[in-house]
Short mmCIF file of C-alpha atoms and ligand atoms in Angstrom, two decimals:
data_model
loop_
_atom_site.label_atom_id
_atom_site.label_comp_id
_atom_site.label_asym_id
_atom_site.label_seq_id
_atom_site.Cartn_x
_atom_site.Cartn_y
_atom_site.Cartn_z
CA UNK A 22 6.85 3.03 -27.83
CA UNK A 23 5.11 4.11 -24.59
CA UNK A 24 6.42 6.49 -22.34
CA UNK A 25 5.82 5.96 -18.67
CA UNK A 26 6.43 9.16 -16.76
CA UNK A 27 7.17 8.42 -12.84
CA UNK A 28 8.71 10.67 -10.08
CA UNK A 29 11.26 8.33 -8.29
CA UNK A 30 11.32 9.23 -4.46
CA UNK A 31 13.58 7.40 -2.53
CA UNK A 32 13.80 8.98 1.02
CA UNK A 33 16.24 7.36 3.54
CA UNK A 34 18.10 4.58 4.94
CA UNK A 35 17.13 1.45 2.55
CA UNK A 36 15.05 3.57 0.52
CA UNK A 37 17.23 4.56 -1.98
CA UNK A 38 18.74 0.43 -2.05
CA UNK A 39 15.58 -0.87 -2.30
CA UNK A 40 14.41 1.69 -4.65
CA UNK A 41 17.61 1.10 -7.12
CA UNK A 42 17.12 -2.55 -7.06
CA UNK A 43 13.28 -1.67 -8.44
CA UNK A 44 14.58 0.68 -11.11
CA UNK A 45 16.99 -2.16 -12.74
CA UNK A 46 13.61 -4.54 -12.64
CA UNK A 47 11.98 -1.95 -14.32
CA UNK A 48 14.54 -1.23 -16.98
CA UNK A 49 14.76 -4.50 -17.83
CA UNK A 50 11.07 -5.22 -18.42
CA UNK A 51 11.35 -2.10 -20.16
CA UNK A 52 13.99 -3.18 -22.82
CA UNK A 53 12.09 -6.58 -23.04
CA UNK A 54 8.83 -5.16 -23.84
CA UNK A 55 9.57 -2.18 -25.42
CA UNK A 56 8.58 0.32 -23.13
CA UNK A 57 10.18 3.58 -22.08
CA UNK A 58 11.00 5.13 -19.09
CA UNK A 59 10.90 8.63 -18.25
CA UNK A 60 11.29 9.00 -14.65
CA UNK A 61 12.79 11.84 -12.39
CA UNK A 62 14.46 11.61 -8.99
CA UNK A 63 13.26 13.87 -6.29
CA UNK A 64 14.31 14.24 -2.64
CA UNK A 65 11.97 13.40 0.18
CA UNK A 66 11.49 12.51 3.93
CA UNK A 67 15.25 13.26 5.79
CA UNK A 68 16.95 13.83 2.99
CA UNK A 69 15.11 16.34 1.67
CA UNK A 70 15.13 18.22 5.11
CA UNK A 71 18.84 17.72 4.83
CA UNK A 72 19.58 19.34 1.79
CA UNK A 73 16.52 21.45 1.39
CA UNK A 74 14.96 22.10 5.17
CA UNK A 75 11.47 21.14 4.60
CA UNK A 76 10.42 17.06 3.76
CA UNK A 77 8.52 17.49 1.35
CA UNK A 78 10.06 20.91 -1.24
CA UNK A 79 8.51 22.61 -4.05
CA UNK A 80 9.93 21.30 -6.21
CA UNK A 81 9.82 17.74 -5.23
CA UNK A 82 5.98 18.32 -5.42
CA UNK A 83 6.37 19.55 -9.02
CA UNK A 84 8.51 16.39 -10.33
CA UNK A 85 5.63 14.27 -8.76
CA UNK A 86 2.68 16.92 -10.01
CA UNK A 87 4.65 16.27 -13.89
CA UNK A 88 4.25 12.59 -13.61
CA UNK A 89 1.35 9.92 -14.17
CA UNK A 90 2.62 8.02 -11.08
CA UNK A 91 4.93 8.27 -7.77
CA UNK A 92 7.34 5.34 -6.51
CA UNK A 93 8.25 5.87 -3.16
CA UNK A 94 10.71 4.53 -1.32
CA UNK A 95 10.63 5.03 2.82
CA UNK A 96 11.29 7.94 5.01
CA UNK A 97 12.48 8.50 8.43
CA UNK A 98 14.82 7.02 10.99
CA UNK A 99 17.02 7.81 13.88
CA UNK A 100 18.81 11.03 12.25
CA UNK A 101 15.65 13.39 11.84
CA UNK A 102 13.73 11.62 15.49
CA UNK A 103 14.41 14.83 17.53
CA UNK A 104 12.63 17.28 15.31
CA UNK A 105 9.37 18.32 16.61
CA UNK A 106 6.39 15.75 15.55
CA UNK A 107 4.91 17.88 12.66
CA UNK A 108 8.51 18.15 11.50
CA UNK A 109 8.93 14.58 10.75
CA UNK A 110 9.86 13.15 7.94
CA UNK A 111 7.07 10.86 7.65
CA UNK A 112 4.03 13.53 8.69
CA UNK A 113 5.60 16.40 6.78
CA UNK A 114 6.09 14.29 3.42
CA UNK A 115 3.61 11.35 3.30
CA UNK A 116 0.61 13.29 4.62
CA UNK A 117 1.11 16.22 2.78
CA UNK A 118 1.41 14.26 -0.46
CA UNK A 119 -1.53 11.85 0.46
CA UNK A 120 -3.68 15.21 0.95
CA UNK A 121 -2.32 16.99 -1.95
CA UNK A 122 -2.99 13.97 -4.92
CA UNK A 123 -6.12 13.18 -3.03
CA UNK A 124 -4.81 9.22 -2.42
CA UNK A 125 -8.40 8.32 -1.64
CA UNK A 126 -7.71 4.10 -2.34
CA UNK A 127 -5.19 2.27 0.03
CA UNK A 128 -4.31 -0.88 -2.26
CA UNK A 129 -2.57 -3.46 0.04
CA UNK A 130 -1.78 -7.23 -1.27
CA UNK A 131 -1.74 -9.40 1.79
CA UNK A 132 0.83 -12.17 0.21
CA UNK A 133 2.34 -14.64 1.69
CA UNK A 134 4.21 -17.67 -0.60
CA UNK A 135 3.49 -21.59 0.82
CA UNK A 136 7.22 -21.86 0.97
CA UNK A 137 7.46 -18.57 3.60
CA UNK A 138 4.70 -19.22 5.91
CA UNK A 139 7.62 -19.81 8.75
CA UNK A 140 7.53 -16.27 8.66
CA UNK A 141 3.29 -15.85 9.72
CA UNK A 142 2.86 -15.87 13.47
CA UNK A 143 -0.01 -18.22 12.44
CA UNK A 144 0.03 -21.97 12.61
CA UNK A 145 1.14 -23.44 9.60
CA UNK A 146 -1.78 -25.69 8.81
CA UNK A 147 -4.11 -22.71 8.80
CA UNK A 148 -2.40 -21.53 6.02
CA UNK A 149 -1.13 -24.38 3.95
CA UNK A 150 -1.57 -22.35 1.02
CA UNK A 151 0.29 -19.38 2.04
CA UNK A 152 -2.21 -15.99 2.38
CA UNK A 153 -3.56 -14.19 -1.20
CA UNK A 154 -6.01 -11.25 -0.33
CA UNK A 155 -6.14 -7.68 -0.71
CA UNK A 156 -7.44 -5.19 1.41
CA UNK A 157 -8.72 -2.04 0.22
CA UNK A 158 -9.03 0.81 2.63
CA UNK A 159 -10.64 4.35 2.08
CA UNK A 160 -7.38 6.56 2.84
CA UNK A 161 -8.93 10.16 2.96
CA UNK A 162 -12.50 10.15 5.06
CA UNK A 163 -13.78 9.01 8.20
CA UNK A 164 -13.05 9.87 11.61
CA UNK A 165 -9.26 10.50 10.66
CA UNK A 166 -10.49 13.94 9.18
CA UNK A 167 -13.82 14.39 10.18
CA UNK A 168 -15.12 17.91 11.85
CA UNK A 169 -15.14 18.62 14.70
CA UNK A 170 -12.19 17.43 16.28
CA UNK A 171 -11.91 19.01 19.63
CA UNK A 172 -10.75 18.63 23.22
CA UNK A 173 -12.70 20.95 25.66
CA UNK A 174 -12.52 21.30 29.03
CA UNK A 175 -16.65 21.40 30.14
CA UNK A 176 -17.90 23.83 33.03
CA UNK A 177 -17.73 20.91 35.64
CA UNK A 178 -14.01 20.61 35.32
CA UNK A 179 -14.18 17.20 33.38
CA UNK A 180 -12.78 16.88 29.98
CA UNK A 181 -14.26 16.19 27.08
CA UNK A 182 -12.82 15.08 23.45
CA UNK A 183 -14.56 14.75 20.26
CA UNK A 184 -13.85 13.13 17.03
CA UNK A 185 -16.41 13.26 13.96
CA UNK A 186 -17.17 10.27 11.75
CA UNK A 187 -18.43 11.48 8.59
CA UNK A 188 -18.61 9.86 5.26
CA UNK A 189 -20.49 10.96 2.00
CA UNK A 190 -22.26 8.31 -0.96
CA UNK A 191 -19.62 9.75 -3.73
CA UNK A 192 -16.66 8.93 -1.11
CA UNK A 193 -18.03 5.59 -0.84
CA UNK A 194 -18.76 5.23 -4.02
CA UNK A 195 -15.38 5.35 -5.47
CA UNK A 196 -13.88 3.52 -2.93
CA UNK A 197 -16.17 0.94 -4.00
CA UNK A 198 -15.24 1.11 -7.62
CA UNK A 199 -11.72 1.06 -7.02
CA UNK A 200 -12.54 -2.46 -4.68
CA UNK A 201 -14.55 -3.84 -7.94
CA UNK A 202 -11.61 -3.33 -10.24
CA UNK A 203 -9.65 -5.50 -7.71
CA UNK A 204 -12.06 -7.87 -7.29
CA UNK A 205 -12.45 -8.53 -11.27
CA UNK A 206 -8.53 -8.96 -11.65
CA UNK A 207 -8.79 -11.67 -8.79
CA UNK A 208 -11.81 -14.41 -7.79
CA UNK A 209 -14.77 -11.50 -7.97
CA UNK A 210 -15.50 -11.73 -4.49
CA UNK A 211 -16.08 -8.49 -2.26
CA UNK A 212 -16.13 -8.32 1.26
CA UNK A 213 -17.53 -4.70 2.47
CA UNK A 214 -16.28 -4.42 6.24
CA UNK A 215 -18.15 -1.93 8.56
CA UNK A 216 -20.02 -1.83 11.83
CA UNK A 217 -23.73 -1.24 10.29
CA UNK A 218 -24.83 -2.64 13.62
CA UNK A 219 -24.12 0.54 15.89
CA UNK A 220 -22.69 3.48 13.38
CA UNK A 221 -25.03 5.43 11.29
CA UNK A 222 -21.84 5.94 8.32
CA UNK A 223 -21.65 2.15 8.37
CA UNK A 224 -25.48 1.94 7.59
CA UNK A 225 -24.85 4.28 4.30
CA UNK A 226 -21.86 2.18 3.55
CA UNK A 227 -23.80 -0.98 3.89
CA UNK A 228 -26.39 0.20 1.54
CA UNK A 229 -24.11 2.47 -1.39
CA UNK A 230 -21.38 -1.06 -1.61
CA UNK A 231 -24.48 -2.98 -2.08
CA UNK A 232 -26.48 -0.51 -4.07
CA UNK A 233 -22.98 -0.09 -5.92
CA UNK A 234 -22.05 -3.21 -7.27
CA UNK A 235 -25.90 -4.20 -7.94
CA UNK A 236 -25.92 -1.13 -10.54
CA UNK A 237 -22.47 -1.56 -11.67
CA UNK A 238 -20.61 -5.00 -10.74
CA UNK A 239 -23.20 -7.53 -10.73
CA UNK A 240 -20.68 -10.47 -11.69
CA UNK A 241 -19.35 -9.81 -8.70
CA UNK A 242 -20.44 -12.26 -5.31
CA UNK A 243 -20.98 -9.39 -2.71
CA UNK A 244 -20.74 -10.23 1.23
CA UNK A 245 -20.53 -7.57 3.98
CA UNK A 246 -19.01 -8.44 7.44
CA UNK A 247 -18.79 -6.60 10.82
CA UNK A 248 -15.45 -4.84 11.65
CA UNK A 249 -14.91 -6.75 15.22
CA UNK A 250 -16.01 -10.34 13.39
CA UNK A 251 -13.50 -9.39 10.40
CA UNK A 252 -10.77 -8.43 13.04
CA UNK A 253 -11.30 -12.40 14.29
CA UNK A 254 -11.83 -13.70 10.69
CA UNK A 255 -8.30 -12.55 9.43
CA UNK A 256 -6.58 -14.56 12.01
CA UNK A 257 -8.96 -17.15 11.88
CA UNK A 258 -8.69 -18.05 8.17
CA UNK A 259 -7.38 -15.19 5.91
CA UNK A 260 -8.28 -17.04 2.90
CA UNK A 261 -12.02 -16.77 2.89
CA UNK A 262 -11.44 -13.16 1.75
CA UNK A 263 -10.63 -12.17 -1.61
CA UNK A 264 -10.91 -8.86 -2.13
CA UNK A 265 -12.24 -6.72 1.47
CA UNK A 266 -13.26 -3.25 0.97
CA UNK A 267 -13.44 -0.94 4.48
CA UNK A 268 -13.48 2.90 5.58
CA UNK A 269 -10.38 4.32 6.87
CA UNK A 270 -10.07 3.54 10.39
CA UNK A 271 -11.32 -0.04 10.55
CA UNK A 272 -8.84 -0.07 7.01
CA UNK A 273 -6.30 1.23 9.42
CA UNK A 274 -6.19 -1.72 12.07
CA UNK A 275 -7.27 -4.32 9.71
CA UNK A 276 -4.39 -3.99 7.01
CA UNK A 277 -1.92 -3.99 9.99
CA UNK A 278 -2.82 -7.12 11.44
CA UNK A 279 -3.05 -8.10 7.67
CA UNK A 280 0.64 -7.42 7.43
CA UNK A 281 1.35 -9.30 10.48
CA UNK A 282 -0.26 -12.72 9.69
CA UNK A 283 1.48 -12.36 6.09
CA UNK A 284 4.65 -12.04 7.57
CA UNK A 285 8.07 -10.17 6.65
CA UNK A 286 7.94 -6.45 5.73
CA UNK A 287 9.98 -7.06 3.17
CA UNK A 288 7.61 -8.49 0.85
CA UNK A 289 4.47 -6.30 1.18
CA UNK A 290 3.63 -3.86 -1.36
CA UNK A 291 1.04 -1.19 -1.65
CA UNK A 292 -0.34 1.76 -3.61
CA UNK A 293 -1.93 4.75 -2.99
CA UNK A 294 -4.85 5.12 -5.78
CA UNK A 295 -5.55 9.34 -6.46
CA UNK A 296 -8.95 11.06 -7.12
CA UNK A 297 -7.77 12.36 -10.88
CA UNK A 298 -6.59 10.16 -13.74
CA UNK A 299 -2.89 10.40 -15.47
CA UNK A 300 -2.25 11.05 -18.92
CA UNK A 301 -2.93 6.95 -19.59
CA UNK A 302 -6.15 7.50 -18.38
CA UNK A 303 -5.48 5.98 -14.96
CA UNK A 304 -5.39 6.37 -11.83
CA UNK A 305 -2.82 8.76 -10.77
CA UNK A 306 -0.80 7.00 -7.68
CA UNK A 307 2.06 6.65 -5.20
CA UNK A 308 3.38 3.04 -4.64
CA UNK A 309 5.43 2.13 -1.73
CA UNK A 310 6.33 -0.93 0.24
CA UNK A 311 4.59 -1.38 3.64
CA UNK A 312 7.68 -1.40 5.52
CA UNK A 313 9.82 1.39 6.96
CA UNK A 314 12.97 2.73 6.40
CA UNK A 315 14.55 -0.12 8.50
CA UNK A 316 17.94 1.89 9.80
CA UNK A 317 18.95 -1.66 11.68
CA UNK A 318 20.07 -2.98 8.34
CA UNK A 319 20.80 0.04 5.81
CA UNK A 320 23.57 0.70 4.11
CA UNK A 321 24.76 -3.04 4.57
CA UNK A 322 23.53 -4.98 1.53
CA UNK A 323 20.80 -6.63 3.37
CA UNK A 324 17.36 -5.00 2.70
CA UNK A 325 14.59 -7.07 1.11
CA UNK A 326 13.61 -5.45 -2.54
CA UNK A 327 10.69 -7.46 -2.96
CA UNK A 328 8.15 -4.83 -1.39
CA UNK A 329 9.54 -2.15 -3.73
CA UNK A 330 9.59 -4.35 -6.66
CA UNK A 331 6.21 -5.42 -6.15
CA UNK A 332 5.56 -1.65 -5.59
CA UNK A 333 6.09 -1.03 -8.92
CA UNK A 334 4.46 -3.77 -10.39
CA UNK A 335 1.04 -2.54 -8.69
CA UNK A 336 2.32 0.92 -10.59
CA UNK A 337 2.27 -0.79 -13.77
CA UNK A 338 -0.45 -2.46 -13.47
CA UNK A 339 -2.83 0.71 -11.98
CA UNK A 340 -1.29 3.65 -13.07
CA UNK A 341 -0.05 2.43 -16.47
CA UNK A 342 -2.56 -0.36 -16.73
CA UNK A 343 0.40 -2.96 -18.19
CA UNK A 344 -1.44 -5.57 -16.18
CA UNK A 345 0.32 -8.34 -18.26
CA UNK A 346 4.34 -7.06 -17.15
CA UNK A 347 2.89 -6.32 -13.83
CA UNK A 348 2.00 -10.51 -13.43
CA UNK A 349 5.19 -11.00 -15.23
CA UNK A 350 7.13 -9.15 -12.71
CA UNK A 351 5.06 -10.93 -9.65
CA UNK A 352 5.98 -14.25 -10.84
CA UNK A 353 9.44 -13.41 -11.32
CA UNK A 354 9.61 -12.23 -7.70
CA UNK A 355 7.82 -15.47 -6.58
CA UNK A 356 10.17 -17.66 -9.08
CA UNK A 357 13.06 -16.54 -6.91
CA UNK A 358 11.77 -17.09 -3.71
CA UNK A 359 10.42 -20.25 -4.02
CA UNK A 360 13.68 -21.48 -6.01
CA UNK A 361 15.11 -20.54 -2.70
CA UNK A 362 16.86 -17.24 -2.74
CA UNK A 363 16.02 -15.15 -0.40
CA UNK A 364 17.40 -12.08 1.89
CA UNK A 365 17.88 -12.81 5.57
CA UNK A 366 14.48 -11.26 6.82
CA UNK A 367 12.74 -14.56 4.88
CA UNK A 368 15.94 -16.88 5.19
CA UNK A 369 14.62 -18.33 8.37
CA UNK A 370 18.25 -19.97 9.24
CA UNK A 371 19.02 -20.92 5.46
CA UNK A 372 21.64 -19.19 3.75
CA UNK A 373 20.69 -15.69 2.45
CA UNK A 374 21.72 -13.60 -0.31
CA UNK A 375 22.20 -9.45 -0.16
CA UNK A 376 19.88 -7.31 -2.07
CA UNK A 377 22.36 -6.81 -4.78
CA UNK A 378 22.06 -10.79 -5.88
CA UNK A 379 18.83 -11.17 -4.59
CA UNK A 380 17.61 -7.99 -7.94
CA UNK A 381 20.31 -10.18 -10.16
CA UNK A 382 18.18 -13.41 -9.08
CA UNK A 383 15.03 -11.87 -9.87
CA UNK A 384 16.36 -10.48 -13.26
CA UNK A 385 17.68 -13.53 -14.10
CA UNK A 386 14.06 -15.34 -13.54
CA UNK A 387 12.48 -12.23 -15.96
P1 LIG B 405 10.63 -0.69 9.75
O1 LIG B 405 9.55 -1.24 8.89
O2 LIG B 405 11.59 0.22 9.13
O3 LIG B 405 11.46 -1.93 10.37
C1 LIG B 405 10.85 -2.93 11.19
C2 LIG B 405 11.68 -4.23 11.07
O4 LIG B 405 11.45 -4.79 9.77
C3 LIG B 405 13.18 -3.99 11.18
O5 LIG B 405 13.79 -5.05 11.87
C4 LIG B 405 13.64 -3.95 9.74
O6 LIG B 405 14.98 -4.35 9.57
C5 LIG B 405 12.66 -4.93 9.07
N1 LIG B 405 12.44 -4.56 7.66
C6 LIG B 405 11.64 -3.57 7.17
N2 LIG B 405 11.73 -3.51 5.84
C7 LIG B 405 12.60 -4.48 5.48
C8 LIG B 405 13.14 -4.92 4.24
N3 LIG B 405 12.79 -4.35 3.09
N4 LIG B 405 14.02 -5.93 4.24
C9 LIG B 405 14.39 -6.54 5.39
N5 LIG B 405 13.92 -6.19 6.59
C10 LIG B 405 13.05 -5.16 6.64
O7 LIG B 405 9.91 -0.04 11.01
P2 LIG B 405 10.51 0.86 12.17
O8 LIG B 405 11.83 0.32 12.61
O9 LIG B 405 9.41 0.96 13.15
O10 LIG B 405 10.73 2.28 11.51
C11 LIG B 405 11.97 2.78 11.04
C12 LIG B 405 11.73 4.16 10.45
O11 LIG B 405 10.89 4.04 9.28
C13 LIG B 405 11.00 5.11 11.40
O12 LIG B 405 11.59 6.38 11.29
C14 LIG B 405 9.59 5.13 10.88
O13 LIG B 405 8.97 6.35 11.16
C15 LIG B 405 9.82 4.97 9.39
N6 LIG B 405 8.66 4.43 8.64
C16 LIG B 405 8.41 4.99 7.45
C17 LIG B 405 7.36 4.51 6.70
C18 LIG B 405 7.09 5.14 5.35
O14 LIG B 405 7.93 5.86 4.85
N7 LIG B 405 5.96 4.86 4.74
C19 LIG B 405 6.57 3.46 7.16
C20 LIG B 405 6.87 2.89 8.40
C21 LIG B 405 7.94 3.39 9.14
#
């Protein structure tokens, strides 16, 4: 039987609902396919600071650094929003993990079902169809991290700041790979976003995607678009990307305003693809919904669990590579919505179910 070994981190508010509905999805695939799982619960975020004074602990770094794969749930939220900024739950636990499992490979669906697209701030008949793409942004480069970073104050008084845009073939490289894999599980069609017109890193972008997947993913139908045009295209007509592939920063804007157009929070997964494989021979990752810890509704029954059901769907499916129960999970989740249950934040005036019967719906459809 195989063993899937996962840290479990929860964090705060509806983290550790939304994260207990997505461990009773995954037990029951589990006991229907025959799978086992070995996972271990760690503190992180505010509760962690609570009960061990730092976000992200030793030891919640060695549960993680034992397992092939990390579901997180959401950290932060009113409680912790006086401490100072490198103190917060999000910077002190997210970053620190992102840096220390090298998370080079942002994996973001943008999904929105037909029957929700009340809930796009597009028009409707742009998107009869609903919105199926995936953006996938290079989490670890760029000008996020590039040296030097500096703020100086120059001899005539003015001031000057500098931020460094660097990027290296290998980094693009296996960005690029990661895009190809998602591109072959979809309609094998690549966009590589960049601005090749002005920066000299978009130029060697432009040429390693394209030198890339000539040598290595030649099924694949390669386009490359500029970052302002793409910015337009997304709200223009999402559809016409499949797969896009872009560098950190541009990633940065672009799977925002890809989270926007597809709608609630609630239903938008992601994962965070590491530098080293697992034990499966897979990408070590951390999976997490796009939301936050949304303290308006927590403790009240109300939270969406799609995102973190979906979230570990993507784990099975990259970390685990059970690509098959991963699908099987997805069309579970979409079963139930478009049967018509659905928590408040995709209700749009209908009646709504809490996130206890929404999990039971979504068993039930399994
Ligand atoms: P948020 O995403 O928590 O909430 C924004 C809105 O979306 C709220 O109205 C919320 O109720 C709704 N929402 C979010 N997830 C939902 C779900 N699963 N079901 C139903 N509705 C949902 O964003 P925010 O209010 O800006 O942030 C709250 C806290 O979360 C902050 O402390 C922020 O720093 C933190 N945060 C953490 C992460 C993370 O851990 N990765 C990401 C974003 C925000």
């Amino acid at each position: 039987m195989p063993s899937l070994k996962f840290a479990v981190l929860p964090g705060d508010y509806i983290g550790p609902e939304v994260m207990s509905a997505a461990l009773r999805v995954l037990e029951h695939v589990a006991r229907q396919e025959n799978l086992q799982l070995d996972w271990t619960e760690a503190d992180v975020g505010g509760a962690a600071i609570d009960r061990h004074g730092q976000a992200l602990p030793e030891s919640t770094l060695k549960v993680c650094a034992e397992a092939d794969a990390i579901l997180f749930g959401s950290v932060g939220g009113p409680k912790w929003e006086k401490l100072p900024p490198k103190e917060q739950p999000e910077r002190a636990a997210l970053l620190p993990l992102r840096k220390h499992f090298t998370l080079f490979a942002n994996v973001r669906p943008g999904l929105l079902y037909p029957e929700l697209t009340d809930a796009s701030p597009l028009k409707s008949e742009r998107i009869p169809d609903g919105i199926d793409i995936v953006c996938i942004r290079e989490l670890t480069g760029g000008i996020y991290f590039g040296q030097p970073k500096s703020t100086t104050t120059l001899p005539d008084g003015d001031i000057e700041a500098i931020d460094t845009m660097v990027y290296r073939k290998s980094e693009i490289e296996r960005i690029t790979q990661v895009a190809i894999t998602a591109a072959r599980a979809r309609k094998r069609r690549l966009c590589s976003v960049d601005k090749a017109n002005v920066l000299e890193t978009s130029v060697l972008w432009r040429k390693t995607v394209s030198d890339y997947v000539a040598a290595n993913a030649p099924d694949l139908t390669l386009t490359h678009m500029y970052v302002d045009n793409a910015a337009m295209q997304l709200a223009r007509d999402p559809n016409q990307f499949d797969v896009f592939v872009t560098e950190n920063m541009f990633g940065d804007i672009l799977s925002d305003e890809m989270a926007v157009i597809c709608g609630s929070l609630g239903m938008l997964s992601s994962a965070s693809l590491g530098a080293r494989n697992n034990s499966h021979g897979r990408p070590f990752g951390l999976y997490e919904p796009a939301g936050g810890t949304a303290p308006d509704i927590a403790g009240k029954n109300l939270a969406n669990p799609c995102a973190q059901i979906l979230s570990a769907a993507l784990m099975l499916r990259y970390s685990f590579g059970l690509d098959a129960v991963a699908a099987r999970i997805e069309a579970a989740v979409r079963r139930t919505v478009t049967a018509g249950t659905r928590t408040g934040d995709i209700a749009f005036g209908r009646p709504s179910v809490g996130t206890t019967a929404m999990v039971e719906a979504i068993i039930k459809q399994l």
